[in-house]
Short mmCIF file of C-alpha atoms in Angstrom, two decimals:
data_model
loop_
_atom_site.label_atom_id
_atom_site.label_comp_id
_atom_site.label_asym_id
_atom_site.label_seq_id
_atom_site.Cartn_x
_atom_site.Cartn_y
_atom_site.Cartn_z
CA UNK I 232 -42.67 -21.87 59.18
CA UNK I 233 -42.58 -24.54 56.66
CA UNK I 234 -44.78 -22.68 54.19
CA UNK I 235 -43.38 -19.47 54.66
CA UNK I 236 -39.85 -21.14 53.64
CA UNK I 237 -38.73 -20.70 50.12
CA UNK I 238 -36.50 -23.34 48.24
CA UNK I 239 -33.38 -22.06 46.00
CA UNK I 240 -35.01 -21.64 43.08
CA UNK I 241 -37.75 -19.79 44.40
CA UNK I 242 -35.55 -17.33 46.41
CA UNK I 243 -32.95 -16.60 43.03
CA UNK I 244 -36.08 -15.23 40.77
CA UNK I 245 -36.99 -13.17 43.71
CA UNK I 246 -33.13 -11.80 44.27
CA UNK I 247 -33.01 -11.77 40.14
CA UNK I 248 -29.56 -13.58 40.86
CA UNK I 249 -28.65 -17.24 39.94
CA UNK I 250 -28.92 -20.49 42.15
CA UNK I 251 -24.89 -20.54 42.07
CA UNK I 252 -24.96 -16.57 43.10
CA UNK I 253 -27.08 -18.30 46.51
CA UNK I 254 -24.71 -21.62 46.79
CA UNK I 255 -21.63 -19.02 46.78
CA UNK I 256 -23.03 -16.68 49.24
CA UNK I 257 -23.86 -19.86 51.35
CA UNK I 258 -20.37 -21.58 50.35
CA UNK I 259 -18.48 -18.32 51.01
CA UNK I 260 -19.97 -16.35 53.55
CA UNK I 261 -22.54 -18.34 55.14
CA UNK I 262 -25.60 -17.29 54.15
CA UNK I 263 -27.12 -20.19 53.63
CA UNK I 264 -31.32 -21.43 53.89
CA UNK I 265 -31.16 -22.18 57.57
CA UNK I 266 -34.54 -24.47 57.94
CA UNK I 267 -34.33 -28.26 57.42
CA UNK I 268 -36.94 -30.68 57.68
CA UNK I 269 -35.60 -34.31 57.38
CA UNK I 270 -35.88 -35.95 54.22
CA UNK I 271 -36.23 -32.58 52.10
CA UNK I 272 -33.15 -29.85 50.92
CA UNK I 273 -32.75 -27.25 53.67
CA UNK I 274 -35.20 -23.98 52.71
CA UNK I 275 -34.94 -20.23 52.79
CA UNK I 276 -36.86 -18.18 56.00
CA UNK I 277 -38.10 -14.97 56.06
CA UNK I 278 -35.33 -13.77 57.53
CA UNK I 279 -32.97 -16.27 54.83
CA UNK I 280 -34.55 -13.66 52.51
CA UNK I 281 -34.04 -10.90 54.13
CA UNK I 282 -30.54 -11.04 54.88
CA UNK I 283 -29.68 -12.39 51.28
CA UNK I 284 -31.85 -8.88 50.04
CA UNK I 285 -28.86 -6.84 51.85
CA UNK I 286 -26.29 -8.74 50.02
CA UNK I 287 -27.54 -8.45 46.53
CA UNK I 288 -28.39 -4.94 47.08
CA UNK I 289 -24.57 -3.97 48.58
CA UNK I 290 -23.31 -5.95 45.92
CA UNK I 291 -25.01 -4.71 43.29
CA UNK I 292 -24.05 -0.95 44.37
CA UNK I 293 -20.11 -2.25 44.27
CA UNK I 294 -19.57 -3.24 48.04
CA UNK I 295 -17.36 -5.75 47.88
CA UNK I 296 -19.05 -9.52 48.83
CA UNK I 297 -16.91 -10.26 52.00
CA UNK I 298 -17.97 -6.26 53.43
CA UNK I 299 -21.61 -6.85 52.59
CA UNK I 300 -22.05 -10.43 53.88
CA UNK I 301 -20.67 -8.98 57.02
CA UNK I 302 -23.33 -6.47 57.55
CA UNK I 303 -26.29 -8.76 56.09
CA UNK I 304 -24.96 -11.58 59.22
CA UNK I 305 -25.36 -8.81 61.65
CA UNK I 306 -28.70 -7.87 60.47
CA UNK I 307 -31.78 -8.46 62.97
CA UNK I 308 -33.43 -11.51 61.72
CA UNK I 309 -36.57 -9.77 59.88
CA UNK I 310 -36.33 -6.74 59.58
CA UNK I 311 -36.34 -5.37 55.98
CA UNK I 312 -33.21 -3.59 54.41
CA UNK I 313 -34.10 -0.23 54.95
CA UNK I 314 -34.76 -0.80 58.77
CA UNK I 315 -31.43 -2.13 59.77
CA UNK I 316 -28.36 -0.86 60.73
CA UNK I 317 -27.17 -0.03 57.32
CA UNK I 318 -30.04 2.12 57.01
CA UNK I 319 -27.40 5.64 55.77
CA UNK I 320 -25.80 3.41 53.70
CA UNK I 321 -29.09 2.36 51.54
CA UNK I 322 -30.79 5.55 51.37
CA UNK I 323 -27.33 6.89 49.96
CA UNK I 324 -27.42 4.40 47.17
CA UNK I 325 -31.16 4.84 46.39
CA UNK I 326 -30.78 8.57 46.17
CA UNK I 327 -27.26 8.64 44.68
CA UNK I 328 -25.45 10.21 47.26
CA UNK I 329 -21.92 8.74 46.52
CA UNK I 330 -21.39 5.01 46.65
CA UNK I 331 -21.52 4.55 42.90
CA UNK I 332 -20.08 6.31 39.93
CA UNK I 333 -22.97 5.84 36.75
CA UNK I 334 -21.07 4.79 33.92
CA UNK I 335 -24.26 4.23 31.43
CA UNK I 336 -23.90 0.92 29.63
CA UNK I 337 -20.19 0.54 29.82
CA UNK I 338 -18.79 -2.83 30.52
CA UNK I 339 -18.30 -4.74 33.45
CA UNK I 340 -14.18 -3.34 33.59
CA UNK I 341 -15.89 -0.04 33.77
CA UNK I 342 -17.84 -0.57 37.11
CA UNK I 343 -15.27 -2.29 38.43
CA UNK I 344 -12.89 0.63 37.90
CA UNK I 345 -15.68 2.62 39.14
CA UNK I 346 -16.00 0.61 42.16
CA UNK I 347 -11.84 0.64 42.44
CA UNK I 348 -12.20 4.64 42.11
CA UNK I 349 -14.83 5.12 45.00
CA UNK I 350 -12.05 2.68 47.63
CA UNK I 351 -10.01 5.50 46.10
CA UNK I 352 -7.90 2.26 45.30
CA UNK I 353 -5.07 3.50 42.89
CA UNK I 354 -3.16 0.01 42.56
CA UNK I 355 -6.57 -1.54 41.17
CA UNK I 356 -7.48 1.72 39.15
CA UNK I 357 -3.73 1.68 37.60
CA UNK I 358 -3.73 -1.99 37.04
CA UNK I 359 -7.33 -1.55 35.00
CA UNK I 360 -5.91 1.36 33.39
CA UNK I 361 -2.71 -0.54 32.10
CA UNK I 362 -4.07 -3.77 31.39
CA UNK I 363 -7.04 -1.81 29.28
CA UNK I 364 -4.57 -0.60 27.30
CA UNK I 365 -2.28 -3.36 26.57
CA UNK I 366 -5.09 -5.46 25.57
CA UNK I 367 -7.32 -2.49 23.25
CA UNK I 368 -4.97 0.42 22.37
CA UNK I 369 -5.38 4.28 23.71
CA UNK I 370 -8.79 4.84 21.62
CA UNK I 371 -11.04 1.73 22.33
CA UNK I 372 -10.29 2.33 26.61
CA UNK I 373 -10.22 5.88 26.30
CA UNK I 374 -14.01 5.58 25.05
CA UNK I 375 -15.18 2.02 26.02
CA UNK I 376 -13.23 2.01 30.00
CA UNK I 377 -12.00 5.82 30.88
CA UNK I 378 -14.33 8.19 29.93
CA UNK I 379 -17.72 6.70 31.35
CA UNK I 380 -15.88 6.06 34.62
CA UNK I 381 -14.46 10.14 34.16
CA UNK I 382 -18.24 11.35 32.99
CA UNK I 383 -20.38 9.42 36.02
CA UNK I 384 -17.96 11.14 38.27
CA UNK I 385 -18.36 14.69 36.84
CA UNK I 386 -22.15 13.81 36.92
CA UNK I 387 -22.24 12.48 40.90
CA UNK I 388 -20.19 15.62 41.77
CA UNK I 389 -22.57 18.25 39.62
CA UNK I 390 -25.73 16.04 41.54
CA UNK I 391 -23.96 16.17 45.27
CA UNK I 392 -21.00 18.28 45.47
CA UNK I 393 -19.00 15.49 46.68
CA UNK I 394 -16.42 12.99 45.05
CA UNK I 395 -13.54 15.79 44.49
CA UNK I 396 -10.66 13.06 45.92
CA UNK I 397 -12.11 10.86 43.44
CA UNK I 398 -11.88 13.04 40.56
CA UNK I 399 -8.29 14.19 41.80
CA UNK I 400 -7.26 10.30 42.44
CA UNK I 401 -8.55 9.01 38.83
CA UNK I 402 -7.63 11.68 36.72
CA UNK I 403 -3.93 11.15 37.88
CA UNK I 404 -3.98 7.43 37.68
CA UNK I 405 -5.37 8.16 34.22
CA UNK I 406 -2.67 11.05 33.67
CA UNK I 407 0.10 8.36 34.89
CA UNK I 408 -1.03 5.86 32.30
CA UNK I 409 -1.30 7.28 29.29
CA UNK I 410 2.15 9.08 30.85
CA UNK I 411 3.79 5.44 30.83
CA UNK I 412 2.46 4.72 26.63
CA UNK I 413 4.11 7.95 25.35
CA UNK I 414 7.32 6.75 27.00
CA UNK I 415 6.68 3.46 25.89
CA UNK I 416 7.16 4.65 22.20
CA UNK I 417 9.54 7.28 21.44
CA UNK I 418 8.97 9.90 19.46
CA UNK I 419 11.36 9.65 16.23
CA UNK I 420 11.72 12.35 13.67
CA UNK I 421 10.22 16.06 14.64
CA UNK I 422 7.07 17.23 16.08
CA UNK I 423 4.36 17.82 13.80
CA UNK I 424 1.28 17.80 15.79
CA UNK I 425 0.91 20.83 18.72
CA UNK I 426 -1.48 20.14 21.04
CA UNK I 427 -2.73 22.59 23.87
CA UNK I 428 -5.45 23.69 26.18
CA UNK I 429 -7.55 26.61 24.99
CA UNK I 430 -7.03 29.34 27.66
CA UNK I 431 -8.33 29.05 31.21
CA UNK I 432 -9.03 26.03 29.97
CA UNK I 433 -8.00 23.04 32.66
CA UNK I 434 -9.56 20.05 31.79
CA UNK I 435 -6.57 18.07 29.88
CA UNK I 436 -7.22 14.68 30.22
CA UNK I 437 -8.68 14.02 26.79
CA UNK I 438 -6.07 15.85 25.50
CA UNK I 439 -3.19 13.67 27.35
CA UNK I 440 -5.36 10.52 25.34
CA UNK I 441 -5.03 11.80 22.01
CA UNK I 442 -1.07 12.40 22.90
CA UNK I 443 -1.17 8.69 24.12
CA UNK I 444 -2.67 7.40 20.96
CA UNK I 445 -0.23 9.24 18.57
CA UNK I 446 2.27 7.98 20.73
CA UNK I 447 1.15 4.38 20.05
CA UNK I 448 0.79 4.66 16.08
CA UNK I 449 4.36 6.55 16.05
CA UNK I 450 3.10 10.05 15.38
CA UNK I 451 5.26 12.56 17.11
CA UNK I 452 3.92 15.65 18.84
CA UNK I 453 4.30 18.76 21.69
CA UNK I 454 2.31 18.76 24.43
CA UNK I 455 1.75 22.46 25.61
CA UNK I 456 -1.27 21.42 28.44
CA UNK I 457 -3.31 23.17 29.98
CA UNK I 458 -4.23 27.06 30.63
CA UNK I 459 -2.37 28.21 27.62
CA UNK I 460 -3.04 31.79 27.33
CA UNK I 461 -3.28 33.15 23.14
CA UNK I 462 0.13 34.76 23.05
CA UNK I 463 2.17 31.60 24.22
CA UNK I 464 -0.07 29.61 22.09
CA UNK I 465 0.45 31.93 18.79
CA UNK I 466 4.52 32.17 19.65
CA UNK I 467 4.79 28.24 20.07
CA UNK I 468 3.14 27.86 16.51
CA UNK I 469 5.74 30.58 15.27
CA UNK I 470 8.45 29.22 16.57
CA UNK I 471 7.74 25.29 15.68
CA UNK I 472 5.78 25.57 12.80
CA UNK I 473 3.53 22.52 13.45
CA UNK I 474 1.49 20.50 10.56
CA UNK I 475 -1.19 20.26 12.82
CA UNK I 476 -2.42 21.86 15.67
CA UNK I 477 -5.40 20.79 18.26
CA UNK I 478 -6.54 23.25 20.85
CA UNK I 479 -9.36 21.56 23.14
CA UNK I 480 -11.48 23.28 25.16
CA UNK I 481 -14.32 21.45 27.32
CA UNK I 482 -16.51 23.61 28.32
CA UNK I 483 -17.87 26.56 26.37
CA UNK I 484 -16.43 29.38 28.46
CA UNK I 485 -12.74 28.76 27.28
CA UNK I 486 -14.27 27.92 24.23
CA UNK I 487 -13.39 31.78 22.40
CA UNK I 488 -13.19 30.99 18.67
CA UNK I 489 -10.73 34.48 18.84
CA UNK I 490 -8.08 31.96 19.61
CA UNK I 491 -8.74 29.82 16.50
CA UNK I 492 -9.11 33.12 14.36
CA UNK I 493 -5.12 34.21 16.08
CA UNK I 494 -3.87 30.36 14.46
CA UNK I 495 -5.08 31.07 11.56
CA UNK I 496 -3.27 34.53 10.97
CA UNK I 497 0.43 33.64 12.55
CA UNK I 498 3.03 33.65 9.65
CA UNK I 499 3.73 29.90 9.46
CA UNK I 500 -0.07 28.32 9.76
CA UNK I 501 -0.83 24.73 10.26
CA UNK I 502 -2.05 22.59 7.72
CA UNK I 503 -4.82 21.59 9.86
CA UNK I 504 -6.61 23.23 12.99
CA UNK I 505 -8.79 21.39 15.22
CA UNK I 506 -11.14 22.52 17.79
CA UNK I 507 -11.65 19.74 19.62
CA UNK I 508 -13.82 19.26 22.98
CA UNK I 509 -17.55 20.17 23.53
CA UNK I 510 -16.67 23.38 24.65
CA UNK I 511 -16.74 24.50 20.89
CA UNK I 512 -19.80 25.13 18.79
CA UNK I 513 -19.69 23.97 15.31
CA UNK I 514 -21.86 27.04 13.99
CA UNK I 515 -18.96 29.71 15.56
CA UNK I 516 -15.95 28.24 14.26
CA UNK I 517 -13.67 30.00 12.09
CA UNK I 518 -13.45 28.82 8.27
CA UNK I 519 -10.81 26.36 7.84
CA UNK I 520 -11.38 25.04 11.44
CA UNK I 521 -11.96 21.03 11.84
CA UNK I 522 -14.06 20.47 14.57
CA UNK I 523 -13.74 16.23 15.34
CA UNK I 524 -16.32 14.27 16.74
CA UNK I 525 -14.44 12.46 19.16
CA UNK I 526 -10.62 10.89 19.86
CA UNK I 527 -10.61 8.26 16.98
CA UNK I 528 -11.54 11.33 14.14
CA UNK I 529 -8.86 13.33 16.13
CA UNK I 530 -6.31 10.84 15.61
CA UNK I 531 -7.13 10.42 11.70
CA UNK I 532 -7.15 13.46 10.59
CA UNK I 533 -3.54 13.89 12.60
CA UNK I 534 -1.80 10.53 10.80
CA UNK I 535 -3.45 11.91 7.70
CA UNK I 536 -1.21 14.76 8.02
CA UNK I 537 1.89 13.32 9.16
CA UNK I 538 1.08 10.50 5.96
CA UNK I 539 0.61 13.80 3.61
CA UNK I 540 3.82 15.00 4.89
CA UNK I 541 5.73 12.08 4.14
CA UNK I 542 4.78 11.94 1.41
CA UNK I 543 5.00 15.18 -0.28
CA UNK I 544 9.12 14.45 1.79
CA UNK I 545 9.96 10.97 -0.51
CA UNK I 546 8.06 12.47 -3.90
#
């Protein structure tokens, strides 16, 4: 047995995690080298190794360290990972089948969110969410934290079907939170930005981030949401007469430029219409249309407008 024992060092390049990772796990939750021969530190077994393989790889998919030490303790002694009593569990995260959300190369707050979302653990997704934003602003967790978390979901669910509660769960903890900056900074002087949902079109979140960000540099706004059929849209811009207005549309079958070509011919047109969202194709859009790469471009070309405005007001 003695040769087939590994020491610390030898077992961490093998896990690809550091000798601290193995004196925690041992520390922690017992898994610790369990063969000692006097005079020398205590070595890793065969089934040392094996067991400490079903914590790294549980850990690494987001179980939490306490849940997968658990089930690598009850693990016969050798048997290999995909032989033990986890076995549905493992062959779920090797062919994606719902344990993780992929969020690309976002940051470690991003898997953990991701992890939070698939506990469907709103306290810890809210939390994330808030302290995200009191730290970087609307913009910088809207791309860097929210939207990988939002697009590995969409991409899990178009792979397995699955994940709907998740989708439902975040996108109202998201909803919630940018919710609590708008109210966090009140709107002073009139709406000049109108922002609304091309028709049929559902998907609003990115839509509820822009209003969150124009919230926090003290632009004010109306929200019109989602599914907003041509007519309403056309007698809100009558009636308000808005510098700007953004209609977003994600996906390219709400994506009609006929409702851009209808802004563009009411009586009192905006200053400024954007077609945001990737529903839109730059080579359809109407002349005149501003079609912005993302939420930061959005939100520029908006304070440019409200900063024209004022302007043009104190001249």
């Amino acid at each position: 047995m003695a040769d087939e024992a590994l020491s610390a060092g030898a077992v961490a390049r093998r896990l690809g995690v550091a000798v601290t990772t193995l004196r925690t796990w041992h520390q922690r939750y017992g898994l610790g080298p369990s063969e000692h021969v006097p005079g020398h530190h205590r070595r890793y077994t065969p089934a040392d190794l094996a067991r400490l393989e079903i914590m790294r790889r549980l850990t690494t998919e987001g179980v939490a360290p306490a849940e997968a030490a658990r089930w690598a303790r009850q693990a016969p002694a050798v048997l290999p990972p995909e032989r033990l009593g986890l076995k549905a569990r493992a062959s779920t995260v090797r062919d994606g089948g719902g344990t993780t959300i992929p969020v690309g190369r976002a940051g470690p707050a991003a898997r953990g969110l991701a992890r939070a979302a698939m506990r469907l653990d709103s306290v810890t997704i809210g939390r994330t969410i808030a302290d995200a934003l009191a730290a970087d602003g609307v913009v910088a967790t809207w791309e860097g934290l929210l939207r990988p978390v939002l697009a590995g979901i969409g991409e899990r669910h178009a792979a397995t079907s699955a994940l709907i509660e998740v989708e439902h769960l975040m996108s109202r903890c998201v909803s919630e939170a940018f919710a609590t900056v708008a109210r966090t900074y009140p709107m002073t002087g009139p709406p000049r930005i109108l922002l609304s949902c091309a028709d049929e079109e559902q998907h609003s979140l990115p839509l509820e981030a822009l209003a969150a960000a124009l919230a926090e540099v003290g632009v004010s706004y109306r929200m019109l949401g989602a599914r907003v059929p041509v007519p309403a849209l056309v007698e809100a811009v009558n009636r308000t007469g808005p510098a700007a207005v953004v209609l977003w549309s994600h996906i390219r079958a709400t994506a009609d430029p006929c409702q851009l070509t209808a802004l563009l011919a009411v009586p009192r047109r905006p200053l400024l219409v954007l077609a945001a969202g990737p529903g839109w194709r730059a080579d359809s859009l109407p002349a005149g249309v501003v079609r912005p790469v993302d939420l930061a471009e959005a939100l520029s070309l908006a304070v440019a407008v409200r900063d024209s405005l004022d302007q043009s007001t104190t001249s």
